[in-house]
CSV table of C-alpha atoms in Angstrom, one decimal:
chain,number,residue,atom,x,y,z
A,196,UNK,CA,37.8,-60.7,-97.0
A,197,UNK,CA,36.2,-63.8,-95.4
A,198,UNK,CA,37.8,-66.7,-94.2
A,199,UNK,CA,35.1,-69.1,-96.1
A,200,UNK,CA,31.8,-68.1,-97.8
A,201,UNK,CA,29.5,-70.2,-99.5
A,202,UNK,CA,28.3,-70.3,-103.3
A,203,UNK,CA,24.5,-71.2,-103.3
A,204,UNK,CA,23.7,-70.2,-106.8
A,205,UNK,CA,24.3,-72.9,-109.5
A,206,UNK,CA,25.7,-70.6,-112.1
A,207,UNK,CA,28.1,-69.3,-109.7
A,208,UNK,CA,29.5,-72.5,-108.9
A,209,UNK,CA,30.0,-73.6,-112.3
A,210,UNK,CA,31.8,-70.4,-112.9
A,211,UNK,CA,33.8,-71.5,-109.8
A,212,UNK,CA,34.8,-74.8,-111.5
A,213,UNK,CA,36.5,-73.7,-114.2
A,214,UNK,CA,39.8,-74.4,-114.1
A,215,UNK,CA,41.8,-71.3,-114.5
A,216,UNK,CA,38.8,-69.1,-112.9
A,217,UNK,CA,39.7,-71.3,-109.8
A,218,UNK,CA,42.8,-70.4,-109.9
A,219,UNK,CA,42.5,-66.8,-110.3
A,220,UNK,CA,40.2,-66.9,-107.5
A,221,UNK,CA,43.1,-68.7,-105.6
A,222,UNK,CA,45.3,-65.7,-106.7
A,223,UNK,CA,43.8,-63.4,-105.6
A,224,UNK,CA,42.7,-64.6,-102.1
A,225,UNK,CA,46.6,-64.5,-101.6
A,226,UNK,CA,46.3,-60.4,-102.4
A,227,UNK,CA,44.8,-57.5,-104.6
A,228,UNK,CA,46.2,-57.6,-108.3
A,229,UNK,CA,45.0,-56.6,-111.5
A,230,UNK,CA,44.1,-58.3,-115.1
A,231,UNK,CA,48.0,-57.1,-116.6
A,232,UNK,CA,49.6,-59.0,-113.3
A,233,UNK,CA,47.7,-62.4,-113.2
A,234,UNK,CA,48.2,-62.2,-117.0
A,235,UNK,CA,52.2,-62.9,-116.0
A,236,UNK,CA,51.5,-65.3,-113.0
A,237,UNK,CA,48.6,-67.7,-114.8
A,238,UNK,CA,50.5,-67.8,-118.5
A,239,UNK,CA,47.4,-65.9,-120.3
A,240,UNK,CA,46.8,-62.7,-122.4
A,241,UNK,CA,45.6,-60.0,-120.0
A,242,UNK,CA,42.4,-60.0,-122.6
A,243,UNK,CA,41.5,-63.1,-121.5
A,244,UNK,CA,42.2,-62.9,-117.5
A,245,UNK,CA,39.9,-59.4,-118.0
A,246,UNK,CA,37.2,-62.1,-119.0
A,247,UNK,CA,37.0,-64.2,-116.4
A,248,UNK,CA,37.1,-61.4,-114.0
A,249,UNK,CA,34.3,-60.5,-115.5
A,250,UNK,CA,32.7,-63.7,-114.6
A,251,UNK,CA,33.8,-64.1,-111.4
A,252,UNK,CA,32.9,-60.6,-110.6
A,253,UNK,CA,29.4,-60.7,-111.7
A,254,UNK,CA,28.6,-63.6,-109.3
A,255,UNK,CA,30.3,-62.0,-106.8
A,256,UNK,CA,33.6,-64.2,-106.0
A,257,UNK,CA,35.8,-61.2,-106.9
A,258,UNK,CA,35.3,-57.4,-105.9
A,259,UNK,CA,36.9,-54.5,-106.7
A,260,UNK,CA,39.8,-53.3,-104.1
A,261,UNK,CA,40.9,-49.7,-105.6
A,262,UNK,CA,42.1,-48.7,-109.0
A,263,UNK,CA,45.9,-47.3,-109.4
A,264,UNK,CA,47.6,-45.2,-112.6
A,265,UNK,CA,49.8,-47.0,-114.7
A,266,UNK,CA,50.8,-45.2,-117.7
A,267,UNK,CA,48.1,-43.5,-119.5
A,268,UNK,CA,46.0,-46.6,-118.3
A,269,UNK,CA,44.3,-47.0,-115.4
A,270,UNK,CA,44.5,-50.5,-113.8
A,271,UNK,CA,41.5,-52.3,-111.3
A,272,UNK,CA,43.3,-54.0,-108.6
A,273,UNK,CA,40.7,-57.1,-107.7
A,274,UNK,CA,40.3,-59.2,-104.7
A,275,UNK,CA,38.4,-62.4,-104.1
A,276,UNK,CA,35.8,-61.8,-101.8
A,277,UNK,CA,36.6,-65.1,-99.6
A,278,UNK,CA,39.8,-67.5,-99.0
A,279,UNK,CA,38.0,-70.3,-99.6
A,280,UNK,CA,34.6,-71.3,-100.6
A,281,UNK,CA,32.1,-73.9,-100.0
A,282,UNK,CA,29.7,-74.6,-102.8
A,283,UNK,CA,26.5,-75.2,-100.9
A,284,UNK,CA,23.6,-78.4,-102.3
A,285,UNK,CA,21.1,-75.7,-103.4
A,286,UNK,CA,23.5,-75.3,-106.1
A,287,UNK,CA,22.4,-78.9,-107.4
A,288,UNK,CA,18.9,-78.2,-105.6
A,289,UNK,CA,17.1,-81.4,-107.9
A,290,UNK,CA,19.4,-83.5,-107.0
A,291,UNK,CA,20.8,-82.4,-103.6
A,292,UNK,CA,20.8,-85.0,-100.6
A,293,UNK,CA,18.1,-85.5,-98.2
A,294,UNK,CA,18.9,-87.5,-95.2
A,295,UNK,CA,15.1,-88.1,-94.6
A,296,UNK,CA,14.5,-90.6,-97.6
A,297,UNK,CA,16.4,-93.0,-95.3
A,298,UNK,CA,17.9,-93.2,-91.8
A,299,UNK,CA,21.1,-95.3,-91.4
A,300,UNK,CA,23.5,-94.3,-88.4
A,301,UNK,CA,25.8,-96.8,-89.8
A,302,UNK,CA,25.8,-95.6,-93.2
A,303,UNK,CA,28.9,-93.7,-94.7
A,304,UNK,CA,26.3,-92.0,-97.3
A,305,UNK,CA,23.6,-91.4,-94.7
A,306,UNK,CA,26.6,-89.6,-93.1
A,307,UNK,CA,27.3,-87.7,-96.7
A,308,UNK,CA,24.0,-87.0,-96.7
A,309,UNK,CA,23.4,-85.2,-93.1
A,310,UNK,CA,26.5,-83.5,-93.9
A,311,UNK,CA,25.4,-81.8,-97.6
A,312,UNK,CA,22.4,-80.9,-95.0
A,313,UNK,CA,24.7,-79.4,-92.6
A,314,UNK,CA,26.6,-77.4,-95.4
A,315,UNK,CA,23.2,-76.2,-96.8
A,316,UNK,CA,21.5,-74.9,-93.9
A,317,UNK,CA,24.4,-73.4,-92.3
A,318,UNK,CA,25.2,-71.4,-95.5
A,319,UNK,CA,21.8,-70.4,-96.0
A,320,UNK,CA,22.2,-69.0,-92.4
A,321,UNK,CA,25.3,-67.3,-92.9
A,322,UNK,CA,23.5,-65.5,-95.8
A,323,UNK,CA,20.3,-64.8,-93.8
A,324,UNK,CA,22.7,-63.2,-91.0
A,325,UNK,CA,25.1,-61.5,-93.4
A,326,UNK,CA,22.0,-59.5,-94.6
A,327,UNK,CA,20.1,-58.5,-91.8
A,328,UNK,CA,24.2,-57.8,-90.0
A,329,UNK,CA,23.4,-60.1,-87.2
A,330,UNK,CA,26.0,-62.5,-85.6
A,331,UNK,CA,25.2,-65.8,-85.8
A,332,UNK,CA,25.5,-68.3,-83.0
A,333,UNK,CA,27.0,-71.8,-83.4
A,334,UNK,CA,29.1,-74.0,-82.3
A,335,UNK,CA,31.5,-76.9,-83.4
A,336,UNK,CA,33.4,-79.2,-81.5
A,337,UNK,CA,36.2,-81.2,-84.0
A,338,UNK,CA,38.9,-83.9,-82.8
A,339,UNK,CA,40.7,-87.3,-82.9
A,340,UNK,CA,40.3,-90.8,-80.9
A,341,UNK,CA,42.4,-93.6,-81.8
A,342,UNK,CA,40.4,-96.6,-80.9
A,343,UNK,CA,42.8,-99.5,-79.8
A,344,UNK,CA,39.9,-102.3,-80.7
A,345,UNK,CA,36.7,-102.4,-82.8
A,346,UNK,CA,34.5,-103.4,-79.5
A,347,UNK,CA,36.2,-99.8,-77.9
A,348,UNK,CA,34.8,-98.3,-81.0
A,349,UNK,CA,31.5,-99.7,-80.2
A,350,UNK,CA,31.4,-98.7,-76.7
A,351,UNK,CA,32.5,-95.1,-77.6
A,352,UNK,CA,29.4,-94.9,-79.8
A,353,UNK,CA,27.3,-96.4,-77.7
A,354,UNK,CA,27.9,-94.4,-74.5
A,355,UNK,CA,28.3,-91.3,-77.2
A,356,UNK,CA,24.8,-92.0,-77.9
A,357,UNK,CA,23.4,-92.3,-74.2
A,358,UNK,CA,25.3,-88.6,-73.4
A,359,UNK,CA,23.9,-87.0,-76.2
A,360,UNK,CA,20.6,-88.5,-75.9
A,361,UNK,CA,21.0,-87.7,-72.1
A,362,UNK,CA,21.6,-83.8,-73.1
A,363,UNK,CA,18.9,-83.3,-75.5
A,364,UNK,CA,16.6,-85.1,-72.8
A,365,UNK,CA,17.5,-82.7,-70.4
A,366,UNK,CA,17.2,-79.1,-72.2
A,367,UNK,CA,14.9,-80.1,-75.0
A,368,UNK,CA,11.5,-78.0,-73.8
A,369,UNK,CA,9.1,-78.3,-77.0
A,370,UNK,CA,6.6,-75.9,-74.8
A,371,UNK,CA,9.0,-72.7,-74.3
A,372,UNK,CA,7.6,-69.8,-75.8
A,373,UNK,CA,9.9,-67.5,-77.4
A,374,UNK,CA,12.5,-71.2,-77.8
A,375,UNK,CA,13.9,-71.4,-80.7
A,376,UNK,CA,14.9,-75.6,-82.0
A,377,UNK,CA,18.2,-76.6,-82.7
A,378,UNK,CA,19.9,-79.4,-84.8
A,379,UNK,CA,22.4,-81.7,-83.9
A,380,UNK,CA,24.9,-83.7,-85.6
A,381,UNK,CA,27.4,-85.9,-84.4
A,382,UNK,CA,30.0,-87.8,-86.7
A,383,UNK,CA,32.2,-90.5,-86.6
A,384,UNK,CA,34.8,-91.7,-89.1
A,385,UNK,CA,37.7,-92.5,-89.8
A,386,UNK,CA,41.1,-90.0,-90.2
A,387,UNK,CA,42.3,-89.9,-93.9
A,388,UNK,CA,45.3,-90.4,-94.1
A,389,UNK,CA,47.6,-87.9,-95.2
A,390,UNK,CA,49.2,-88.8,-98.4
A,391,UNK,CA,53.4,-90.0,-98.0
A,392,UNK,CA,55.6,-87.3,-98.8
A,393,UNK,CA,57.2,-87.5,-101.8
A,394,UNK,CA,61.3,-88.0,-101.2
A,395,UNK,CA,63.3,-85.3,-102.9
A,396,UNK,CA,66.0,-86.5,-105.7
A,397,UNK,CA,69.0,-85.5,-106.0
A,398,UNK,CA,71.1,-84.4,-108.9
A,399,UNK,CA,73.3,-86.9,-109.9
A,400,UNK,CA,76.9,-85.8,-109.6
A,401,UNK,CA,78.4,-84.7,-113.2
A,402,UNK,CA,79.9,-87.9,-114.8
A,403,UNK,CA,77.9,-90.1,-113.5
């Protein structure tokens, strides 16, 4: 199973959507089971679980893990073929972002809009190197700063922007033959916060 894959194909996505195919696909990235147990853990007749196995199966966000006897009846024991997945723009391909209809480093949509790009091209990369079984060669650098003043903030990004700049000045060689161009992204936002917990209550003593 993969850690994360991504859905590029609109009708697999909307199959993805669906409520209680969601969360058989969440089932099922916890272990194999088949139709007759999911039946017992989602609340549904096995009929219907067989139906949206179906589904899932045919755009390939469940696969078959082995078959066992139970009975006179022999049971498919399915699997989802990721832990998580990431539903790609080309599934909304008319409408999907483009970051070159306008250029705003100060935007929080230009931002949205790089990053649909980044989720795009990296899955349609991941599918191009799935298929021909080549390893593919990235890299991703994620962390915190906690700024103590706006005007820090503005000095991170603007020295941020120098070092980069520096970098790309330094190795970019548009003549190299055999080279092959990378993209870049930066981001900078702000951490969302993490919602408060929820305090547990207590039963009230009997009497009360």
């Amino acid at each position: 199973m993969l850690d994360v894959t991504v859905i590029e194909d609109s009708a697999a996505a909307a199959v993805s959507l669906d409520p209680m195919r969601s969360r058989l696909l969440a089932e099922l990235a916890a272990g194999p089971a088949s139709a007759a147990m999911l039946a017992a853990r989602v609340g549904l007749p096995r009929q219907k679980v067989n139906y949206h196995l179906k589904a899932l199966e045919r755009h390939g966000l469940v696969e078959l893990a082995g078959e066992r006897r139970k009975g006179n009846v022999t049971e498919r024991l399915m699997r989802a073929t990721a832990a998580s997945y990431v539903i790609s723009p080309l599934a909304l391909a008319a409408v999907q972002p483009d970051p070159g209809r306008f250029r705003d480093q100060l935007s929080a949509r230009w931002m949205l809009a790089v990053a649909a790009r980044l989720v795009r091209d990296v899955g349609t990369l991941i599918t191009g190197a799935a298929k021909a079984r080549k390893r593919l060669a990235t890299y991703a650098l994620d962390g915190e700063v906690r700024f103590a003043s706006a005007a820090d903030r503005a000095a991170f990004v603007e020295e941020l922007t120098q070092g980069v700049g520096a970098l790309i000045a330094k190795y970019h060689d548009q003549d190299a033959p055999g080279g092959r161009e990378h993209r870049i992204v930066v981001a900078l936002h702000p951490t969302v916060k993490a919602p408060p917990a929820v305090p547990a209550i207590e039963n009230a003593p009997e009497g009360a």
